[in-house]
Amino acid sequence: MPNLVKKPLNTHSIAVTFDDNYMQHACVMLQSLNTHLTSDVRVFCIYNNLKEKSRQLLNKHFAGSKIKLEFIEFDKAVLPLLPIKENDHVSEAAFFRIWLPYLLPGEKQVLFLDTDLIVNGDISPPLQLDISAYPVAAIPDSMSEEKKATLGILPTSHYFNSGVMLMNLVYFRQHDLTQKLSEFITNFPQLCEFWDQDAFNGVIKGNFYVLEPKYNAQSWHFDKNCNERFIEVATNPAIVHFTGAGPNKPWLFHNQHPLKKLYYHYLVKTPFAGYIPPDIPRSWRIFRVIRFMIYKYLS
């Protein structure tokens, strides 16, 4: 067990990585985050291919909120050859978190959050942890023993989901983990089925502090056949993470996630309130436009 010395919330920071392709979803996630914060936090936005007008829009929208945005442009020249296929739903931005120890030289710990999630409750407990004995604190993912074995993870250890990670940046620097992660991606691209997440697991090999699963309620937690011990996770999640590719994302009309509505609850509070899912049938598209116009008129 790590020495769980709690620190004031405002001494910690949050990091997100995205580009213009995920700009809307990042804004919605940050909107949900801001709603549940109890005090100010710094949010480092690590970006590439993010237009100036996009940064201005975010700064304007969150001005005066609990979120204090800081934008850091990522130099893609440092990236190794990435194992991203043509139809993958991730972009290069997903790999930027590997370099957070050097992009944020003044930070000791940072909570990384994916942009395909919604904050649904108090997240101050993980923000206040001191995980000095571990590289990260995270939540296990559902993964086969065969997959774990290919990454060198013992059967008694866990494979974790990298979408919510409290990262010990001091540990990363001391153990040169950024370099090791980059080398893993370069040397074992065939093992990176789930991109940088597999690299994190292949390097860390189960040496992480296990957070309560409610801080990363993944899509499989909501499966009706899921273990009964996860019922509380699906009932009262602090973070809802829409894991998986394609139709698993809440911004698509045909998504069937039981908490999909949370995405739209926060969407209407952002500059993207008029968003219409690209896969929506034409009849529904007309209905959504009319409903949005009525909403704007009455609000």
Short mmCIF file of C-alpha atoms in Angstrom, two decimals:
data_model
loop_
_atom_site.label_atom_id
_atom_site.label_comp_id
_atom_site.label_asym_id
_atom_site.label_seq_id
_atom_site.Cartn_x
_atom_site.Cartn_y
_atom_site.Cartn_z
CA MET A 1 0.00 0.00 0.00
CA PRO A 2 1.28 3.52 -0.80
CA ASN A 3 1.50 6.24 1.78
CA LEU A 4 -1.91 7.81 1.17
CA VAL A 5 -1.16 11.28 2.46
CA LYS A 6 -3.90 13.61 1.26
CA LYS A 7 -3.03 16.99 -0.18
CA PRO A 8 -5.16 20.07 -0.88
CA LEU A 9 -7.10 19.67 -4.13
CA ASN A 10 -5.77 22.88 -5.61
CA THR A 11 -2.17 21.65 -5.51
CA HIS A 12 -2.93 19.07 -8.19
CA SER A 13 -3.42 19.28 -11.91
CA ILE A 14 -5.26 17.48 -14.68
CA ALA A 15 -4.00 16.75 -18.19
CA VAL A 16 -5.89 16.03 -21.40
CA THR A 17 -4.62 15.43 -24.93
CA PHE A 18 -6.61 16.13 -28.08
CA ASP A 19 -6.74 17.74 -31.51
CA ASP A 20 -9.49 19.42 -33.51
CA ASN A 21 -11.06 16.03 -34.27
CA TYR A 22 -11.88 15.59 -30.57
CA MET A 23 -12.34 19.27 -29.73
CA GLN A 24 -16.09 18.95 -29.09
CA HIS A 25 -15.73 15.87 -26.93
CA ALA A 26 -12.92 17.46 -24.92
CA CYS A 27 -15.13 20.48 -24.28
CA VAL A 28 -18.02 18.29 -23.11
CA MET A 29 -15.74 16.30 -20.80
CA LEU A 30 -14.29 19.51 -19.33
CA GLN A 31 -17.81 20.87 -18.84
CA SER A 32 -18.69 17.79 -16.79
CA LEU A 33 -15.43 18.11 -14.86
CA ASN A 34 -16.07 21.75 -14.01
CA THR A 35 -19.53 20.89 -12.69
CA HIS A 36 -18.13 18.49 -10.10
CA LEU A 37 -15.02 20.36 -8.94
CA THR A 38 -15.03 21.78 -5.43
CA SER A 39 -12.12 24.16 -6.05
CA ASP A 40 -9.95 25.46 -8.87
CA VAL A 41 -7.64 23.11 -10.78
CA ARG A 42 -5.20 23.61 -13.60
CA VAL A 43 -6.00 21.68 -16.75
CA PHE A 44 -3.08 21.20 -19.12
CA CYS A 45 -4.34 20.77 -22.69
CA ILE A 46 -1.65 19.00 -24.69
CA TYR A 47 -2.47 19.47 -28.34
CA ASN A 48 -1.41 19.29 -31.94
CA ASN A 49 -3.48 20.36 -34.94
CA LEU A 50 -5.73 22.45 -32.72
CA LYS A 51 -6.65 25.73 -34.39
CA GLU A 52 -6.18 29.05 -32.64
CA LYS A 53 -9.92 29.68 -32.82
CA SER A 54 -10.51 26.37 -31.02
CA ARG A 55 -8.22 27.41 -28.17
CA GLN A 56 -9.90 30.81 -28.01
CA LEU A 57 -13.32 29.18 -27.87
CA LEU A 58 -12.30 26.97 -24.94
CA ASN A 59 -10.68 29.86 -23.08
CA LYS A 60 -13.77 32.00 -23.54
CA HIS A 61 -16.17 29.25 -22.53
CA PHE A 62 -14.34 28.33 -19.32
CA ALA A 63 -13.37 31.88 -18.34
CA GLY A 64 -14.36 32.45 -14.72
CA SER A 65 -14.89 28.73 -14.07
CA LYS A 66 -13.01 26.41 -11.72
CA ILE A 67 -10.96 25.16 -14.68
CA LYS A 68 -7.80 27.13 -15.44
CA LEU A 69 -6.69 26.08 -18.91
CA GLU A 70 -3.07 25.99 -20.04
CA PHE A 71 -2.32 24.99 -23.64
CA ILE A 72 0.91 23.20 -24.56
CA GLU A 73 1.64 22.36 -28.19
CA PHE A 74 3.19 18.95 -28.72
CA ASP A 75 6.14 18.53 -31.07
CA LYS A 76 5.28 15.46 -33.12
CA ALA A 77 8.89 15.14 -34.21
CA VAL A 78 9.65 13.22 -31.00
CA LEU A 79 7.05 10.54 -31.76
CA PRO A 80 8.24 7.08 -32.79
CA LEU A 81 6.55 5.29 -35.68
CA LEU A 82 3.08 4.79 -34.24
CA PRO A 83 1.03 1.58 -34.62
CA ILE A 84 -2.11 3.39 -35.82
CA LYS A 85 -4.10 1.76 -38.60
CA GLU A 86 -6.20 3.64 -41.16
CA ASN A 87 -9.57 2.91 -39.54
CA ASP A 88 -8.50 3.24 -35.89
CA HIS A 89 -10.57 5.64 -33.80
CA VAL A 90 -7.51 7.07 -32.05
CA SER A 91 -5.16 9.75 -33.31
CA GLU A 92 -1.56 10.66 -32.57
CA ALA A 93 -2.84 12.77 -29.68
CA ALA A 94 -3.58 9.59 -27.72
CA PHE A 95 0.16 8.99 -27.40
CA PHE A 96 1.05 12.46 -26.10
CA ARG A 97 0.45 11.43 -22.47
CA ILE A 98 3.63 9.36 -22.58
CA TRP A 99 5.63 12.61 -22.63
CA LEU A 100 3.78 14.35 -19.77
CA PRO A 101 6.77 14.01 -17.39
CA TYR A 102 8.75 16.33 -19.67
CA LEU A 103 5.92 18.50 -20.96
CA LEU A 104 5.09 19.35 -17.32
CA PRO A 105 8.52 19.67 -15.67
CA GLY A 106 7.15 21.52 -12.64
CA GLU A 107 4.55 18.87 -11.79
CA LYS A 108 5.02 15.92 -9.46
CA GLN A 109 1.67 14.24 -10.12
CA VAL A 110 -1.04 14.80 -12.68
CA LEU A 111 -4.41 13.16 -13.25
CA PHE A 112 -4.78 12.22 -16.90
CA LEU A 113 -8.31 12.04 -18.32
CA ASP A 114 -9.39 10.76 -21.72
CA THR A 115 -11.79 12.92 -23.73
CA ASP A 116 -14.33 10.11 -24.24
CA LEU A 117 -15.52 10.19 -20.65
CA ILE A 118 -17.90 12.15 -18.45
CA VAL A 119 -17.18 13.18 -14.87
CA ASN A 120 -20.27 12.25 -12.89
CA GLY A 121 -19.24 12.85 -9.29
CA ASP A 122 -16.56 13.93 -6.84
CA ILE A 123 -13.06 13.04 -8.06
CA SER A 124 -11.14 14.71 -5.25
CA PRO A 125 -10.10 11.39 -3.58
CA PRO A 126 -7.83 10.24 -6.44
CA LEU A 127 -6.62 13.79 -6.97
CA GLN A 128 -5.41 13.91 -3.38
CA LEU A 129 -3.54 10.59 -3.30
CA ASP A 130 0.21 10.42 -2.81
CA ILE A 131 1.41 7.45 -4.87
CA SER A 132 5.14 7.97 -4.38
CA ALA A 133 5.82 4.20 -4.50
CA TYR A 134 4.04 3.66 -7.83
CA PRO A 135 4.28 5.05 -11.38
CA VAL A 136 0.48 5.31 -11.75
CA ALA A 137 -2.81 4.78 -9.98
CA ALA A 138 -5.45 3.34 -12.31
CA ILE A 139 -8.37 0.94 -12.67
CA PRO A 140 -8.05 -2.59 -14.07
CA ASP A 141 -9.50 -3.29 -17.50
CA SER A 142 -11.19 -6.47 -18.67
CA MET A 143 -8.45 -8.36 -20.46
CA SER A 144 -7.78 -12.02 -21.25
CA GLU A 145 -4.99 -13.92 -19.55
CA GLU A 146 -3.53 -14.59 -23.00
CA LYS A 147 -3.31 -10.85 -23.69
CA LYS A 148 -1.68 -10.24 -20.31
CA ALA A 149 0.85 -12.98 -20.98
CA THR A 150 1.91 -11.44 -24.30
CA LEU A 151 2.75 -8.24 -22.40
CA GLY A 152 4.66 -10.07 -19.66
CA ILE A 153 2.02 -9.45 -16.97
CA LEU A 154 1.76 -12.17 -14.34
CA PRO A 155 -1.63 -13.91 -13.86
CA THR A 156 -1.76 -12.48 -10.32
CA SER A 157 -1.33 -8.91 -11.60
CA HIS A 158 -3.74 -6.57 -13.37
CA TYR A 159 -3.88 -4.94 -16.80
CA PHE A 160 -5.13 -1.36 -16.41
CA ASN A 161 -7.11 1.09 -18.52
CA SER A 162 -5.04 4.19 -19.31
CA GLY A 163 -8.01 6.53 -19.82
CA VAL A 164 -7.95 7.61 -16.18
CA MET A 165 -4.48 7.65 -14.64
CA LEU A 166 -2.99 9.47 -11.71
CA MET A 167 0.58 9.69 -12.99
CA ASN A 168 3.57 9.97 -10.67
CA LEU A 169 5.76 12.13 -12.90
CA VAL A 170 8.70 12.01 -10.47
CA TYR A 171 8.72 8.21 -10.69
CA PHE A 172 8.51 8.41 -14.50
CA ARG A 173 11.56 10.68 -14.64
CA GLN A 174 13.59 8.70 -12.12
CA HIS A 175 12.94 5.40 -13.90
CA ASP A 176 13.12 6.80 -17.45
CA LEU A 177 9.67 5.40 -18.24
CA THR A 178 9.00 7.78 -21.12
CA GLN A 179 12.03 6.41 -22.98
CA LYS A 180 11.03 2.84 -22.14
CA LEU A 181 7.49 3.42 -23.40
CA SER A 182 8.77 4.95 -26.63
CA GLU A 183 11.12 2.00 -27.15
CA PHE A 184 8.32 -0.47 -26.46
CA ILE A 185 6.15 1.12 -29.15
CA THR A 186 9.07 1.11 -31.61
CA ASN A 187 10.24 -2.43 -30.88
CA PHE A 188 6.90 -4.18 -30.34
CA PRO A 189 4.26 -2.51 -32.54
CA GLN A 190 2.54 -5.88 -32.99
CA LEU A 191 1.80 -5.92 -29.24
CA CYS A 192 0.18 -2.47 -29.27
CA GLU A 193 -3.31 -3.60 -30.23
CA PHE A 194 -4.70 -0.98 -27.87
CA TRP A 195 -2.02 1.57 -28.73
CA ASP A 196 -0.24 3.36 -25.89
CA GLN A 197 -2.37 1.53 -23.30
CA ASP A 198 -0.64 -1.72 -24.22
CA ALA A 199 2.71 0.05 -24.03
CA PHE A 200 1.94 1.33 -20.52
CA ASN A 201 0.97 -2.16 -19.42
CA GLY A 202 3.89 -3.81 -21.18
CA VAL A 203 6.35 -1.54 -19.37
CA ILE A 204 4.68 -1.19 -15.95
CA LYS A 205 3.62 -4.88 -15.81
CA GLY A 206 1.06 -4.64 -13.03
CA ASN A 207 3.06 -2.33 -10.74
CA PHE A 208 0.31 0.23 -10.17
CA TYR A 209 -1.95 1.35 -7.35
CA VAL A 210 -5.51 0.12 -7.90
CA LEU A 211 -8.14 2.85 -7.64
CA GLU A 212 -11.79 2.19 -6.89
CA PRO A 213 -13.45 1.18 -10.18
CA LYS A 214 -16.07 3.93 -9.84
CA TYR A 215 -13.37 6.38 -10.95
CA ASN A 216 -13.25 4.71 -14.37
CA ALA A 217 -16.55 2.95 -15.01
CA GLN A 218 -15.82 1.37 -18.38
CA SER A 219 -18.39 0.12 -20.86
CA TRP A 220 -17.94 -3.50 -19.79
CA HIS A 221 -18.93 -2.58 -16.23
CA PHE A 222 -22.45 -1.96 -17.55
CA ASP A 223 -22.79 -5.34 -19.25
CA LYS A 224 -25.72 -7.29 -17.80
CA ASN A 225 -23.45 -10.32 -17.51
CA CYS A 226 -20.78 -8.41 -15.58
CA ASN A 227 -19.71 -9.65 -12.15
CA GLU A 228 -22.11 -8.64 -9.37
CA ARG A 229 -19.32 -6.86 -7.50
CA PHE A 230 -19.45 -4.13 -10.17
CA ILE A 231 -23.14 -3.35 -9.69
CA GLU A 232 -22.29 -0.36 -7.48
CA VAL A 233 -19.85 0.89 -10.13
CA ALA A 234 -22.56 0.95 -12.79
CA THR A 235 -25.11 2.41 -10.38
CA ASN A 236 -23.07 5.30 -9.01
CA PRO A 237 -19.98 5.96 -11.16
CA ALA A 238 -17.82 9.01 -10.47
CA ILE A 239 -16.43 8.82 -14.01
CA VAL A 240 -18.24 7.21 -16.95
CA HIS A 241 -15.74 6.12 -19.59
CA PHE A 242 -17.20 5.23 -22.99
CA THR A 243 -14.54 2.67 -23.86
CA GLY A 244 -14.34 0.86 -27.15
CA ALA A 245 -14.36 1.91 -30.77
CA GLY A 246 -16.98 3.17 -33.20
CA PRO A 247 -20.57 2.69 -31.96
CA ASN A 248 -19.42 2.64 -28.33
CA LYS A 249 -19.11 6.44 -28.33
CA PRO A 250 -22.06 8.45 -26.95
CA TRP A 251 -21.92 11.09 -29.67
CA LEU A 252 -23.23 8.50 -32.15
CA PHE A 253 -26.98 8.04 -32.54
CA HIS A 254 -26.90 4.24 -32.46
CA ASN A 255 -24.89 4.03 -29.24
CA GLN A 256 -26.76 1.99 -26.62
CA HIS A 257 -24.82 2.88 -23.45
CA PRO A 258 -27.27 3.29 -20.52
CA LEU A 259 -25.64 6.58 -19.49
CA LYS A 260 -25.29 8.01 -22.99
CA LYS A 261 -27.65 10.85 -21.99
CA LEU A 262 -24.96 12.29 -19.71
CA TYR A 263 -22.95 13.31 -22.76
CA TYR A 264 -25.87 15.33 -24.14
CA HIS A 265 -26.68 16.74 -20.69
CA TYR A 266 -23.31 18.52 -20.74
CA LEU A 267 -23.18 19.02 -24.51
CA VAL A 268 -26.09 21.50 -24.42
CA LYS A 269 -24.11 23.61 -21.95
CA THR A 270 -21.24 24.06 -24.41
CA PRO A 271 -20.80 25.97 -27.70
CA PHE A 272 -21.55 22.66 -29.46
CA ALA A 273 -25.16 22.48 -28.25
CA GLY A 274 -26.54 22.16 -31.79
CA TYR A 275 -24.58 18.99 -32.55
CA ILE A 276 -26.36 16.33 -34.61
CA PRO A 277 -24.88 12.79 -34.68
CA PRO A 278 -23.56 11.92 -38.15
CA ASP A 279 -25.32 8.53 -38.14
CA ILE A 280 -28.77 9.87 -37.24
CA PRO A 281 -31.61 8.97 -39.68
CA ARG A 282 -32.89 11.86 -41.78
CA SER A 283 -36.30 11.93 -40.05
CA TRP A 284 -34.63 12.20 -36.64
CA ARG A 285 -32.23 14.84 -37.94
CA ILE A 286 -35.11 17.18 -38.82
CA PHE A 287 -36.73 16.53 -35.43
CA ARG A 288 -33.49 17.31 -33.57
CA VAL A 289 -33.06 20.61 -35.42
CA ILE A 290 -36.62 21.69 -34.59
CA ARG A 291 -36.26 20.64 -30.95
CA PHE A 292 -32.99 22.54 -30.61
CA MET A 293 -34.53 25.69 -32.11
CA ILE A 294 -37.41 25.46 -29.61
CA TYR A 295 -34.96 24.93 -26.75
CA LYS A 296 -32.92 27.99 -27.75
CA TYR A 297 -36.08 30.08 -28.11
CA LEU A 298 -37.39 29.13 -24.67
CA SER A 299 -34.08 29.34 -22.81
#
